[in-house]
PDB file of C-alpha atoms in Angstrom:
ATOM      1  CA  UNK A 357     117.625 119.566  58.634  1.00 80.00           C
ATOM      2  CA  UNK A 358     115.191 119.150  61.384  1.00 83.00           C
ATOM      3  CA  UNK A 359     116.255 116.508  63.826  1.00 87.00           C
ATOM      4  CA  UNK A 360     113.271 114.451  63.113  1.00 95.00           C
ATOM      5  CA  UNK A 361     114.522 114.088  59.507  1.00 97.00           C
ATOM      6  CA  UNK A 362     117.814 112.257  59.130  1.00 97.00           C
ATOM      7  CA  UNK A 363     120.192 111.163  56.383  1.00 98.00           C
ATOM      8  CA  UNK A 364     123.094 108.759  57.142  1.00 98.00           C
ATOM      9  CA  UNK A 365     125.664 107.500  54.670  1.00 98.00           C
ATOM     10  CA  UNK A 366     127.670 104.744  56.400  1.00 98.00           C
ATOM     11  CA  UNK A 367     129.422 101.417  55.847  1.00 98.00           C
ATOM     12  CA  UNK A 368     127.608  99.783  58.764  1.00 98.00           C
ATOM     13  CA  UNK A 369     124.480  97.713  58.234  1.00 98.00           C
ATOM     14  CA  UNK A 370     121.161  98.844  59.730  1.00 98.00           C
ATOM     15  CA  UNK A 371     118.268  97.192  61.499  1.00 98.00           C
ATOM     16  CA  UNK A 372     114.846  98.230  60.138  1.00 98.00           C
ATOM     17  CA  UNK A 373     112.799  97.217  63.248  1.00 98.00           C
ATOM     18  CA  UNK A 374     115.121  99.155  65.454  1.00 97.00           C
ATOM     19  CA  UNK A 375     114.956 102.288  63.364  1.00 97.00           C
ATOM     20  CA  UNK A 376     111.309 102.158  63.137  1.00 97.00           C
ATOM     21  CA  UNK A 377     110.945 101.878  66.918  1.00 96.00           C
ATOM     22  CA  UNK A 378     113.289 104.741  67.298  1.00 95.00           C
ATOM     23  CA  UNK A 379     111.175 106.798  65.159  1.00 95.00           C
ATOM     24  CA  UNK A 380     107.722 105.594  66.641  1.00 95.00           C
ATOM     25  CA  UNK A 381     108.786 106.196  70.224  1.00 93.00           C
ATOM     26  CA  UNK A 382     108.160 109.683  71.675  1.00 81.00           C
ATOM     27  CA  UNK A 383     105.832 110.631  68.921  1.00 95.00           C
ATOM     28  CA  UNK A 384     102.257 109.452  69.654  1.00 95.00           C
ATOM     29  CA  UNK A 385     100.878 111.251  66.798  1.00 97.00           C
ATOM     30  CA  UNK A 386     102.347 108.850  64.221  1.00 98.00           C
ATOM     31  CA  UNK A 387      99.714 106.676  62.729  1.00 98.00           C
ATOM     32  CA  UNK A 388     101.624 105.283  59.811  1.00 98.00           C
ATOM     33  CA  UNK A 389     105.196 103.994  59.155  1.00 98.00           C
ATOM     34  CA  UNK A 390     106.062 103.088  55.761  1.00 98.00           C
ATOM     35  CA  UNK A 391     109.589 101.712  54.622  1.00 98.00           C
ATOM     36  CA  UNK A 392     111.815 100.446  51.754  1.00 98.00           C
ATOM     37  CA  UNK A 393     114.883  98.312  52.016  1.00 98.00           C
ATOM     38  CA  UNK A 394     117.086  97.857  48.893  1.00 98.00           C
ATOM     39  CA  UNK A 395     119.115  94.690  48.766  1.00 97.00           C
ATOM     40  CA  UNK A 396     122.164  93.447  46.905  1.00 96.00           C
ATOM     41  CA  UNK A 397     121.105  90.599  44.484  1.00 94.00           C
ATOM     42  CA  UNK A 398     123.308  87.840  43.186  1.00 91.00           C
ATOM     43  CA  UNK A 399     122.552  88.644  39.602  1.00 84.00           C
ATOM     44  CA  UNK A 400     122.201  91.836  37.543  1.00 80.00           C
ATOM     45  CA  UNK A 401     121.495  91.949  33.886  1.00 81.00           C
ATOM     46  CA  UNK A 402     121.857  88.252  33.655  1.00 82.00           C
ATOM     47  CA  UNK A 403     125.367  88.233  35.020  1.00 82.00           C
ATOM     48  CA  UNK A 404     126.265  86.810  38.416  1.00 88.00           C
ATOM     49  CA  UNK A 405     127.392  89.230  41.016  1.00 88.00           C
ATOM     50  CA  UNK A 406     129.960  88.115  43.711  1.00 92.00           C
ATOM     51  CA  UNK A 407     130.167  91.429  45.452  1.00 95.00           C
ATOM     52  CA  UNK A 408     129.797  95.278  44.671  1.00 95.00           C
ATOM     53  CA  UNK A 409     131.626  98.353  45.673  1.00 97.00           C
ATOM     54  CA  UNK A 410     129.565 101.431  46.561  1.00 98.00           C
ATOM     55  CA  UNK A 411     131.444 104.683  45.944  1.00 98.00           C
ATOM     56  CA  UNK A 412     130.051 108.206  47.029  1.00 98.00           C
ATOM     57  CA  UNK A 413     130.979 111.902  47.112  1.00 98.00           C
ATOM     58  CA  UNK A 414     131.251 112.666  50.738  1.00 97.00           C
ATOM     59  CA  UNK A 415     129.495 115.932  51.473  1.00 96.00           C
ATOM     60  CA  UNK A 416     127.510 116.125  48.231  1.00 98.00           C
ATOM     61  CA  UNK A 417     125.746 112.779  48.591  1.00 98.00           C
ATOM     62  CA  UNK A 418     124.311 113.675  52.043  1.00 98.00           C
ATOM     63  CA  UNK A 419     123.268 116.994  50.895  1.00 98.00           C
ATOM     64  CA  UNK A 420     121.525 115.728  47.837  1.00 98.00           C
ATOM     65  CA  UNK A 421     119.612 113.145  49.672  1.00 98.00           C
ATOM     66  CA  UNK A 422     118.558 115.773  52.388  1.00 98.00           C
ATOM     67  CA  UNK A 423     117.283 117.965  49.639  1.00 98.00           C
ATOM     68  CA  UNK A 424     115.229 115.043  48.307  1.00 98.00           C
ATOM     69  CA  UNK A 425     113.763 114.578  51.879  1.00 98.00           C
ATOM     70  CA  UNK A 426     113.083 118.319  52.077  1.00 98.00           C
ATOM     71  CA  UNK A 427     111.169 118.124  48.773  1.00 97.00           C
ATOM     72  CA  UNK A 428     109.083 115.273  50.178  1.00 98.00           C
ATOM     73  CA  UNK A 429     108.148 117.290  53.234  1.00 97.00           C
ATOM     74  CA  UNK A 430     106.783 119.947  50.992  1.00 97.00           C
ATOM     75  CA  UNK A 431     104.533 117.587  49.347  1.00 97.00           C
ATOM     76  CA  UNK A 432     103.357 115.398  52.114  1.00 98.00           C
ATOM     77  CA  UNK A 433     102.722 115.854  55.741  1.00 97.00           C
ATOM     78  CA  UNK A 434     105.277 113.823  57.454  1.00 98.00           C
ATOM     79  CA  UNK A 435     106.119 113.393  61.200  1.00 98.00           C
ATOM     80  CA  UNK A 436     109.535 112.054  60.427  1.00 98.00           C
ATOM     81  CA  UNK A 437     111.843 110.349  57.969  1.00 98.00           C
ATOM     82  CA  UNK A 438     115.159 108.483  57.931  1.00 98.00           C
ATOM     83  CA  UNK A 439     117.438 107.470  54.981  1.00 98.00           C
ATOM     84  CA  UNK A 440     120.441 105.296  55.577  1.00 98.00           C
ATOM     85  CA  UNK A 441     122.513 104.427  52.472  1.00 98.00           C
ATOM     86  CA  UNK A 442     125.551 102.089  52.936  1.00 98.00           C
ATOM     87  CA  UNK A 443     128.864 102.408  51.141  1.00 98.00           C
ATOM     88  CA  UNK A 444     131.895 100.141  50.770  1.00 98.00           C
ATOM     89  CA  UNK A 445     131.945  96.528  49.820  1.00 98.00           C
ATOM     90  CA  UNK A 446     128.679  94.608  49.977  1.00 97.00           C
ATOM     91  CA  UNK A 447     127.719  91.067  48.909  1.00 96.00           C
ATOM     92  CA  UNK A 448     124.542  89.366  47.698  1.00 96.00           C
ATOM     93  CA  UNK A 449     121.584  89.479  50.489  1.00 96.00           C
ATOM     94  CA  UNK A 450     123.372  92.633  52.059  1.00 97.00           C
ATOM     95  CA  UNK A 451     120.921  95.517  52.707  1.00 98.00           C
ATOM     96  CA  UNK A 452     122.070  98.577  50.851  1.00 98.00           C
ATOM     97  CA  UNK A 453     119.472 101.424  51.499  1.00 98.00           C
ATOM     98  CA  UNK A 454     116.703 102.025  53.968  1.00 98.00           C
ATOM     99  CA  UNK A 455     113.901 104.669  53.611  1.00 98.00           C
ATOM    100  CA  UNK A 456     111.400 105.125  56.491  1.00 98.00           C
ATOM    101  CA  UNK A 457     108.639 107.781  56.378  1.00 98.00           C
ATOM    102  CA  UNK A 458     106.160 108.375  59.217  1.00 98.00           C
ATOM    103  CA  UNK A 459     102.914 110.325  59.099  1.00 98.00           C
ATOM    104  CA  UNK A 460      99.439 110.513  60.759  1.00 98.00           C
ATOM    105  CA  UNK A 461      98.062 108.417  57.806  1.00 97.00           C
ATOM    106  CA  UNK A 462      99.189 105.819  55.408  1.00 98.00           C
ATOM    107  CA  UNK A 463      99.035 107.588  52.024  1.00 98.00           C
ATOM    108  CA  UNK A 464     101.686 110.245  52.815  1.00 98.00           C
ATOM    109  CA  UNK A 465     104.044 107.545  54.440  1.00 98.00           C
ATOM    110  CA  UNK A 466     103.666 105.171  51.312  1.00 98.00           C
ATOM    111  CA  UNK A 467     103.951 107.904  48.725  1.00 98.00           C
ATOM    112  CA  UNK A 468     106.836 109.858  50.228  1.00 98.00           C
ATOM    113  CA  UNK A 469     108.713 106.555  50.739  1.00 98.00           C
ATOM    114  CA  UNK A 470     108.418 105.714  47.068  1.00 98.00           C
ATOM    115  CA  UNK A 471     109.272 109.512  45.953  1.00 98.00           C
ATOM    116  CA  UNK A 472     112.410 109.532  48.042  1.00 98.00           C
ATOM    117  CA  UNK A 473     113.641 106.267  46.478  1.00 97.00           C
ATOM    118  CA  UNK A 474     112.732 107.312  42.932  1.00 96.00           C
ATOM    119  CA  UNK A 475     114.820 110.496  43.274  1.00 96.00           C
ATOM    120  CA  UNK A 476     117.662 108.877  45.288  1.00 97.00           C
ATOM    121  CA  UNK A 477     118.078 106.389  42.370  1.00 96.00           C
ATOM    122  CA  UNK A 478     118.488 109.220  39.840  1.00 95.00           C
ATOM    123  CA  UNK A 479     120.091 112.108  41.928  1.00 96.00           C
ATOM    124  CA  UNK A 480     122.135 110.871  44.687  1.00 98.00           C
ATOM    125  CA  UNK A 481     125.913 110.623  43.972  1.00 98.00           C
ATOM    126  CA  UNK A 482     126.674 106.891  44.438  1.00 98.00           C
ATOM    127  CA  UNK A 483     128.283 104.718  41.907  1.00 98.00           C
ATOM    128  CA  UNK A 484     128.210 100.817  41.915  1.00 97.00           C
ATOM    129  CA  UNK A 485     131.034  98.629  40.709  1.00 97.00           C
ATOM    130  CA  UNK A 486     130.224  94.894  40.512  1.00 95.00           C
ATOM    131  CA  UNK A 487     132.717  92.065  40.855  1.00 94.00           C
ATOM    132  CA  UNK A 488     131.544  89.244  38.592  1.00 92.00           C
ATOM    133  CA  UNK A 489     133.202  85.848  37.470  1.00 91.00           C
ATOM    134  CA  UNK A 490     134.277  87.730  34.243  1.00 90.00           C
ATOM    135  CA  UNK A 491     135.818  90.646  36.114  1.00 94.00           C
ATOM    136  CA  UNK A 492     134.848  94.051  37.446  1.00 95.00           C
ATOM    137  CA  UNK A 493     132.294  96.395  35.787  1.00 95.00           C
ATOM    138  CA  UNK A 494     130.638  99.649  36.601  1.00 96.00           C
ATOM    139  CA  UNK A 495     126.860  99.454  36.820  1.00 94.00           C
ATOM    140  CA  UNK A 496     125.064 101.627  34.221  1.00 92.00           C
ATOM    141  CA  UNK A 497     122.243 104.056  34.995  1.00 91.00           C
ATOM    142  CA  UNK A 498     118.750 102.734  34.016  1.00 89.00           C
ATOM    143  CA  UNK A 499     116.273 104.353  31.841  1.00 88.00           C
ATOM    144  CA  UNK A 500     113.508 102.898  34.028  1.00 89.00           C
ATOM    145  CA  UNK A 501     114.734 104.811  37.014  1.00 90.00           C
ATOM    146  CA  UNK A 502     114.821 108.089  34.990  1.00 90.00           C
ATOM    147  CA  UNK A 503     111.278 107.407  33.935  1.00 89.00           C
ATOM    148  CA  UNK A 504     110.188 106.710  37.517  1.00 91.00           C
ATOM    149  CA  UNK A 505     111.571 110.105  38.785  1.00 91.00           C
ATOM    150  CA  UNK A 506     109.895 111.740  35.813  1.00 91.00           C
ATOM    151  CA  UNK A 507     106.694 110.097  36.562  1.00 90.00           C
ATOM    152  CA  UNK A 508     106.360 112.319  39.851  1.00 92.00           C
ATOM    153  CA  UNK A 509     106.055 115.585  37.795  1.00 87.00           C
ATOM    154  CA  UNK A 510     102.514 116.824  38.081  1.00 80.00           C
ATOM    155  CA  UNK A 511     101.551 114.314  40.754  1.00 80.00           C
TER     156      UNK A 511
ATOM    157  CA  UNK B 314     147.769 139.222  37.304  1.00 52.00           C
ATOM    158  CA  UNK B 315     145.995 137.622  40.177  1.00 61.00           C
ATOM    159  CA  UNK B 316     145.191 134.046  39.591  1.00 78.00           C
ATOM    160  CA  UNK B 317     142.759 131.639  41.382  1.00 91.00           C
ATOM    161  CA  UNK B 318     142.803 127.966  41.924  1.00 95.00           C
ATOM    162  CA  UNK B 319     140.063 125.571  42.037  1.00 97.00           C
ATOM    163  CA  UNK B 320     139.878 121.891  43.109  1.00 98.00           C
ATOM    164  CA  UNK B 321     138.736 119.419  40.526  1.00 98.00           C
ATOM    165  CA  UNK B 322     137.566 115.968  41.482  1.00 98.00           C
ATOM    166  CA  UNK B 323     136.848 112.837  39.312  1.00 98.00           C
ATOM    167  CA  UNK B 324     134.695 109.966  40.423  1.00 98.00           C
ATOM    168  CA  UNK B 325     134.026 106.207  39.582  1.00 98.00           C
ATOM    169  CA  UNK B 326     134.625 105.024  36.104  1.00 97.00           C
ATOM    170  CA  UNK B 327     135.673 108.518  35.103  1.00 98.00           C
ATOM    171  CA  UNK B 328     138.434 108.471  37.706  1.00 98.00           C
ATOM    172  CA  UNK B 329     139.791 105.095  36.385  1.00 97.00           C
ATOM    173  CA  UNK B 330     139.601 106.372  32.876  1.00 97.00           C
ATOM    174  CA  UNK B 331     141.597 109.397  33.671  1.00 98.00           C
ATOM    175  CA  UNK B 332     143.945 107.714  36.178  1.00 97.00           C
ATOM    176  CA  UNK B 333     143.430 110.515  38.846  1.00 98.00           C
ATOM    177  CA  UNK B 334     140.906 111.417  41.383  1.00 98.00           C
ATOM    178  CA  UNK B 335     141.719 114.978  42.011  1.00 98.00           C
ATOM    179  CA  UNK B 336     143.837 117.946  40.949  1.00 98.00           C
ATOM    180  CA  UNK B 337     144.289 121.733  41.499  1.00 97.00           C
ATOM    181  CA  UNK B 338     143.690 123.878  38.591  1.00 97.00           C
ATOM    182  CA  UNK B 339     145.087 127.400  38.276  1.00 95.00           C
ATOM    183  CA  UNK B 340     142.741 129.869  36.367  1.00 91.00           C
ATOM    184  CA  UNK B 341     143.433 133.482  35.551  1.00 88.00           C
ATOM    185  CA  UNK B 342     139.907 134.483  36.057  1.00 92.00           C
ATOM    186  CA  UNK B 343     136.425 133.374  36.900  1.00 93.00           C
ATOM    187  CA  UNK B 344     135.222 130.805  34.379  1.00 96.00           C
ATOM    188  CA  UNK B 345     132.505 128.452  33.669  1.00 97.00           C
ATOM    189  CA  UNK B 346     132.118 124.772  34.091  1.00 97.00           C
ATOM    190  CA  UNK B 347     131.831 124.371  30.307  1.00 97.00           C
ATOM    191  CA  UNK B 348     135.114 126.284  29.683  1.00 97.00           C
ATOM    192  CA  UNK B 349     136.755 123.985  32.250  1.00 97.00           C
ATOM    193  CA  UNK B 350     135.627 120.966  30.445  1.00 97.00           C
ATOM    194  CA  UNK B 351     136.904 122.285  27.276  1.00 96.00           C
ATOM    195  CA  UNK B 352     140.282 122.945  28.784  1.00 96.00           C
ATOM    196  CA  UNK B 353     140.400 119.406  30.121  1.00 97.00           C
ATOM    197  CA  UNK B 354     139.299 118.026  26.789  1.00 97.00           C
ATOM    198  CA  UNK B 355     142.146 119.939  25.173  1.00 97.00           C
ATOM    199  CA  UNK B 356     144.743 117.827  27.068  1.00 97.00           C
ATOM    200  CA  UNK B 357     143.920 114.986  24.358  1.00 97.00           C
ATOM    201  CA  UNK B 358     144.273 111.365  24.798  1.00 97.00           C
ATOM    202  CA  UNK B 359     141.888 109.872  27.456  1.00 97.00           C
ATOM    203  CA  UNK B 360     140.849 113.432  28.548  1.00 98.00           C
ATOM    204  CA  UNK B 361     139.557 114.189  25.156  1.00 97.00           C
ATOM    205  CA  UNK B 362     137.625 110.887  24.908  1.00 97.00           C
ATOM    206  CA  UNK B 363     136.150 111.393  28.385  1.00 97.00           C
ATOM    207  CA  UNK B 364     134.949 114.855  28.178  1.00 96.00           C
ATOM    208  CA  UNK B 365     133.664 114.385  24.728  1.00 92.00           C
ATOM    209  CA  UNK B 366     130.968 112.374  26.330  1.00 90.00           C
ATOM    210  CA  UNK B 367     127.789 114.214  27.104  1.00 87.00           C
ATOM    211  CA  UNK B 368     126.903 111.757  29.836  1.00 92.00           C
ATOM    212  CA  UNK B 369     129.551 113.133  32.204  1.00 96.00           C
ATOM    213  CA  UNK B 370     127.737 115.248  34.903  1.00 97.00           C
ATOM    214  CA  UNK B 371     129.266 118.090  36.846  1.00 98.00           C
ATOM    215  CA  UNK B 372     128.815 119.811  40.194  1.00 98.00           C
ATOM    216  CA  UNK B 373     130.163 122.944  41.797  1.00 98.00           C
ATOM    217  CA  UNK B 374     130.437 123.147  45.563  1.00 98.00           C
ATOM    218  CA  UNK B 375     128.334 120.059  45.989  1.00 98.00           C
ATOM    219  CA  UNK B 376     125.494 121.306  43.734  1.00 97.00           C
ATOM    220  CA  UNK B 377     124.681 119.927  40.272  1.00 97.00           C
ATOM    221  CA  UNK B 378     125.960 122.327  37.625  1.00 97.00           C
ATOM    222  CA  UNK B 379     125.507 122.684  33.978  1.00 96.00           C
ATOM    223  CA  UNK B 380     128.134 124.099  31.662  1.00 96.00           C
ATOM    224  CA  UNK B 381     126.895 127.731  32.108  1.00 97.00           C
ATOM    225  CA  UNK B 382     127.437 127.677  35.777  1.00 98.00           C
ATOM    226  CA  UNK B 383     130.307 130.140  36.888  1.00 97.00           C
ATOM    227  CA  UNK B 384     133.299 128.854  38.737  1.00 97.00           C
ATOM    228  CA  UNK B 385     135.147 131.192  41.282  1.00 96.00           C
ATOM    229  CA  UNK B 386     138.377 130.972  43.385  1.00 95.00           C
ATOM    230  CA  UNK B 387     138.450 127.996  45.845  1.00 96.00           C
ATOM    231  CA  UNK B 388     135.458 126.377  44.266  1.00 97.00           C
ATOM    232  CA  UNK B 389     135.394 122.533  43.999  1.00 98.00           C
ATOM    233  CA  UNK B 390     134.142 121.292  40.725  1.00 98.00           C
ATOM    234  CA  UNK B 391     133.538 117.538  40.332  1.00 98.00           C
ATOM    235  CA  UNK B 392     132.909 115.400  37.270  1.00 98.00           C
ATOM    236  CA  UNK B 393     131.190 112.014  37.294  1.00 98.00           C
ATOM    237  CA  UNK B 394     129.180 109.525  35.294  1.00 97.00           C
ATOM    238  CA  UNK B 395     125.416 109.108  35.842  1.00 96.00           C
ATOM    239  CA  UNK B 396     124.673 107.931  39.420  1.00 97.00           C
ATOM    240  CA  UNK B 397     123.728 104.424  40.283  1.00 96.00           C
ATOM    241  CA  UNK B 398     122.886 104.352  43.962  1.00 95.00           C
ATOM    242  CA  UNK B 399     119.956 102.882  45.836  1.00 95.00           C
TER     243      UNK B 399
END
Protein backbone atom coordinates (compact mmCIF):
# COMPACT_ATOMS: atom_id res chain seq x y z
CA UNK A 1 0.00 0.00 0.00
CA UNK A 2 1.05 3.57 -0.65
CA UNK A 3 2.69 5.06 2.49
CA UNK A 4 0.00 7.75 2.76
CA UNK A 5 -2.53 4.93 3.29
CA UNK A 6 -2.00 2.93 6.46
CA UNK A 7 -3.69 0.13 8.35
CA UNK A 8 -2.64 -0.84 11.87
CA UNK A 9 -3.98 -3.58 14.10
CA UNK A 10 -2.65 -3.15 17.64
CA UNK A 11 -3.52 -3.46 21.32
CA UNK A 12 -2.42 0.08 22.15
CA UNK A 13 -4.84 2.98 22.29
CA UNK A 14 -4.67 5.78 19.73
CA UNK A 15 -5.03 9.55 19.80
CA UNK A 16 -7.38 10.99 17.18
CA UNK A 17 -5.93 14.50 17.29
CA UNK A 18 -2.36 13.29 17.04
CA UNK A 19 -3.13 11.07 14.04
CA UNK A 20 -5.07 13.87 12.28
CA UNK A 21 -2.13 16.23 12.82
CA UNK A 22 0.26 13.66 11.41
CA UNK A 23 -1.83 13.30 8.25
CA UNK A 24 -2.39 17.04 7.88
CA UNK A 25 1.23 18.04 8.25
CA UNK A 26 3.35 17.95 5.08
CA UNK A 27 0.30 17.91 2.77
CA UNK A 28 -0.99 21.41 2.15
CA UNK A 29 -3.41 20.13 -0.49
CA UNK A 30 -5.63 18.54 2.16
CA UNK A 31 -8.78 20.62 2.59
CA UNK A 32 -10.88 18.11 4.51
CA UNK A 33 -10.27 15.58 7.26
CA UNK A 34 -13.15 13.25 8.23
CA UNK A 35 -12.93 10.65 10.98
CA UNK A 36 -14.80 7.97 12.91
CA UNK A 37 -14.05 6.47 16.31
CA UNK A 38 -15.81 3.31 17.50
CA UNK A 39 -16.08 2.94 21.28
CA UNK A 40 -16.90 0.08 23.67
CA UNK A 41 -20.29 0.58 25.33
CA UNK A 42 -21.31 -0.69 28.75
CA UNK A 43 -24.42 -2.35 27.34
CA UNK A 44 -25.14 -4.46 24.25
CA UNK A 45 -28.51 -6.01 23.32
CA UNK A 46 -29.81 -4.97 26.74
CA UNK A 47 -27.11 -6.90 28.61
CA UNK A 48 -24.41 -5.12 30.62
CA UNK A 49 -20.87 -5.47 29.30
CA UNK A 50 -17.99 -5.54 31.80
CA UNK A 51 -15.29 -5.99 29.19
CA UNK A 52 -14.70 -7.50 25.79
CA UNK A 53 -11.92 -9.48 24.16
CA UNK A 54 -11.14 -8.67 20.53
CA UNK A 55 -9.62 -11.52 18.52
CA UNK A 56 -8.25 -11.26 14.97
CA UNK A 57 -6.49 -13.28 12.28
CA UNK A 58 -2.97 -11.83 12.06
CA UNK A 59 -2.05 -11.33 8.41
CA UNK A 60 -5.52 -11.69 6.98
CA UNK A 61 -7.13 -8.93 9.04
CA UNK A 62 -4.65 -6.31 7.88
CA UNK A 63 -4.87 -7.51 4.29
CA UNK A 64 -8.67 -7.31 4.24
CA UNK A 65 -8.75 -3.78 5.67
CA UNK A 66 -6.06 -2.69 3.21
CA UNK A 67 -8.26 -4.04 0.42
CA UNK A 68 -11.20 -2.00 1.71
CA UNK A 69 -9.05 1.17 1.80
CA UNK A 70 -7.85 0.44 -1.74
CA UNK A 71 -11.48 0.08 -2.84
CA UNK A 72 -12.27 3.45 -1.25
CA UNK A 73 -9.36 4.99 -3.18
CA UNK A 74 -10.85 3.81 -6.48
CA UNK A 75 -14.18 5.42 -5.64
CA UNK A 76 -13.04 8.71 -4.12
CA UNK A 77 -10.13 11.06 -4.58
CA UNK A 78 -8.28 10.75 -1.28
CA UNK A 79 -5.00 12.28 -0.18
CA UNK A 80 -4.47 9.83 2.67
CA UNK A 81 -6.25 7.50 5.06
CA UNK A 82 -5.52 5.74 8.32
CA UNK A 83 -7.32 2.82 9.94
CA UNK A 84 -6.33 1.65 13.42
CA UNK A 85 -8.21 -1.26 15.02
CA UNK A 86 -7.38 -2.42 18.51
CA UNK A 87 -7.27 -6.01 19.72
CA UNK A 88 -7.05 -7.60 23.13
CA UNK A 89 -9.07 -6.82 26.23
CA UNK A 90 -11.04 -3.56 26.25
CA UNK A 91 -13.56 -2.02 28.63
CA UNK A 92 -16.49 0.42 28.41
CA UNK A 93 -15.49 3.87 27.08
CA UNK A 94 -12.32 2.44 25.45
CA UNK A 95 -11.85 3.43 21.80
CA UNK A 96 -11.82 0.35 19.53
CA UNK A 97 -11.37 1.59 15.97
CA UNK A 98 -10.25 4.75 14.21
CA UNK A 99 -10.80 5.71 10.57
CA UNK A 100 -9.45 8.99 9.18
CA UNK A 101 -9.80 10.00 5.51
CA UNK A 102 -8.39 13.16 3.97
CA UNK A 103 -9.18 14.83 0.67
CA UNK A 104 -9.24 18.21 -1.00
CA UNK A 105 -12.97 18.48 -0.27
CA UNK A 106 -15.39 17.23 2.38
CA UNK A 107 -17.70 14.92 0.39
CA UNK A 108 -14.98 12.37 -0.50
CA UNK A 109 -13.63 12.50 3.07
CA UNK A 110 -17.05 11.93 4.73
CA UNK A 111 -18.22 9.26 2.29
CA UNK A 112 -15.03 7.21 2.18
CA UNK A 113 -14.93 7.20 5.98
CA UNK A 114 -18.45 5.76 6.17
CA UNK A 115 -17.71 3.30 3.36
CA UNK A 116 -14.58 1.97 5.07
CA UNK A 117 -16.44 1.46 8.37
CA UNK A 118 -19.40 -0.30 6.73
CA UNK A 119 -17.09 -2.77 5.00
CA UNK A 120 -14.77 -3.21 7.97
CA UNK A 121 -17.82 -4.24 10.04
CA UNK A 122 -18.82 -6.94 7.57
CA UNK A 123 -15.52 -8.17 6.14
CA UNK A 124 -12.59 -7.67 8.51
CA UNK A 125 -11.70 -10.82 10.49
CA UNK A 126 -12.29 -9.73 14.08
CA UNK A 127 -14.42 -11.46 16.68
CA UNK A 128 -15.67 -9.96 19.94
CA UNK A 129 -16.28 -11.92 23.11
CA UNK A 130 -18.12 -10.03 25.84
CA UNK A 131 -17.80 -10.58 29.57
CA UNK A 132 -21.18 -9.91 31.18
CA UNK A 133 -22.48 -10.38 34.73
CA UNK A 134 -24.08 -13.62 33.48
CA UNK A 135 -20.90 -14.97 31.89
CA UNK A 136 -19.06 -14.76 28.59
CA UNK A 137 -20.72 -14.67 25.18
CA UNK A 138 -19.60 -14.19 21.61
CA UNK A 139 -21.13 -11.20 19.86
CA UNK A 140 -23.30 -12.09 16.87
CA UNK A 141 -23.02 -10.38 13.50
CA UNK A 142 -25.84 -7.90 12.84
CA UNK A 143 -28.15 -7.83 9.85
CA UNK A 144 -28.06 -4.02 9.98
CA UNK A 145 -24.31 -4.10 9.28
CA UNK A 146 -24.80 -6.41 6.30
CA UNK A 147 -27.50 -4.05 5.01
CA UNK A 148 -25.22 -1.03 5.42
CA UNK A 149 -22.52 -2.68 3.31
CA UNK A 150 -25.06 -3.72 0.66
CA UNK A 151 -26.31 -0.14 0.56
CA UNK A 152 -23.08 0.96 -1.16
CA UNK A 153 -23.82 -1.11 -4.27
CA UNK A 154 -24.55 1.19 -7.18
CA UNK A 155 -23.59 4.33 -5.20
CA UNK B 1 2.11 -41.61 -3.79
CA UNK B 2 3.13 -38.05 -3.08
CA UNK B 3 1.11 -36.41 -0.36
CA UNK B 4 0.67 -32.79 0.61
CA UNK B 5 -0.11 -31.12 3.87
CA UNK B 6 -2.10 -28.00 4.56
CA UNK B 7 -2.53 -25.98 7.73
CA UNK B 8 -6.04 -25.59 9.11
CA UNK B 9 -6.92 -22.80 11.54
CA UNK B 10 -10.04 -22.25 13.62
CA UNK B 11 -11.06 -18.95 15.19
CA UNK B 12 -13.36 -17.54 17.86
CA UNK B 13 -16.45 -19.52 18.93
CA UNK B 14 -15.62 -22.23 16.37
CA UNK B 15 -12.25 -22.78 18.03
CA UNK B 16 -13.93 -23.13 21.40
CA UNK B 17 -16.52 -25.51 20.00
CA UNK B 18 -13.85 -27.75 18.41
CA UNK B 19 -11.35 -27.47 21.25
CA UNK B 20 -8.44 -26.71 18.94
CA UNK B 21 -7.05 -23.69 17.09
CA UNK B 22 -4.90 -25.34 14.43
CA UNK B 23 -3.86 -28.63 12.87
CA UNK B 24 -1.91 -29.99 9.94
CA UNK B 25 -3.98 -32.03 7.50
CA UNK B 26 -2.41 -34.55 5.14
CA UNK B 27 -4.10 -34.82 1.75
CA UNK B 28 -3.29 -37.14 -1.12
CA UNK B 29 -4.00 -34.55 -3.81
CA UNK B 30 -5.21 -31.05 -4.54
CA UNK B 31 -8.71 -30.62 -3.21
CA UNK B 32 -11.37 -27.99 -2.51
CA UNK B 33 -12.46 -26.07 0.56
CA UNK B 34 -15.80 -27.84 0.38
CA UNK B 35 -14.18 -31.26 0.32
CA UNK B 36 -12.11 -30.38 3.39
CA UNK B 37 -15.26 -29.23 5.17
CA UNK B 38 -16.90 -32.55 4.42
CA UNK B 39 -13.86 -34.41 5.67
CA UNK B 40 -13.92 -32.45 8.93
CA UNK B 41 -17.66 -32.93 9.31
CA UNK B 42 -17.20 -36.68 8.86
CA UNK B 43 -15.23 -36.79 12.12
CA UNK B 44 -18.64 -36.65 13.81
CA UNK B 45 -19.51 -35.16 17.20
CA UNK B 46 -18.78 -31.44 17.55
CA UNK B 47 -17.10 -31.44 14.10
CA UNK B 48 -20.30 -32.59 12.42
CA UNK B 49 -22.35 -30.04 14.37
CA UNK B 50 -19.95 -27.16 13.66
CA UNK B 51 -19.49 -27.82 9.94
CA UNK B 52 -23.14 -28.49 9.28
CA UNK B 53 -23.64 -24.78 9.89
CA UNK B 54 -23.70 -22.73 6.70
CA UNK B 55 -22.70 -19.65 8.64
CA UNK B 56 -19.11 -20.89 9.05
CA UNK B 57 -16.91 -18.93 6.65
CA UNK B 58 -13.60 -20.00 5.13
CA UNK B 59 -10.44 -18.50 3.69
CA UNK B 60 -7.42 -19.79 1.81
CA UNK B 61 -4.09 -17.99 2.25
CA UNK B 62 -5.79 -14.96 3.80
CA UNK B 63 -8.42 -14.55 1.08
CA UNK B 64 -12.09 -15.36 1.59
CA UNK B 65 -12.87 -18.63 -0.18
CA UNK B 66 -16.07 -20.46 -1.00
CA UNK B 67 -16.46 -24.24 -1.19
CA UNK B 68 -15.25 -24.50 -4.80
CA UNK B 69 -11.89 -22.83 -4.18
CA UNK B 70 -8.94 -25.14 -4.76
CA UNK B 71 -6.53 -25.98 -1.96
CA UNK B 72 -2.94 -26.99 -2.74
CA UNK B 73 0.16 -28.08 -0.82
CA UNK B 74 1.24 -25.77 2.01
CA UNK B 75 -1.92 -23.64 1.79
CA UNK B 76 -3.43 -22.21 4.96
CA UNK B 77 -7.17 -22.77 5.25
CA UNK B 78 -9.07 -21.01 8.01
CA UNK B 79 -12.62 -21.47 9.27
CA UNK B 80 -14.48 -18.91 11.36
CA UNK B 81 -17.89 -17.49 12.30
CA UNK B 82 -19.26 -14.27 10.80
CA UNK B 83 -17.01 -11.36 11.72
CA UNK B 84 -17.87 -8.81 14.39
CA UNK B 85 -15.18 -6.14 14.36
CA UNK B 86 -15.44 -2.38 14.35
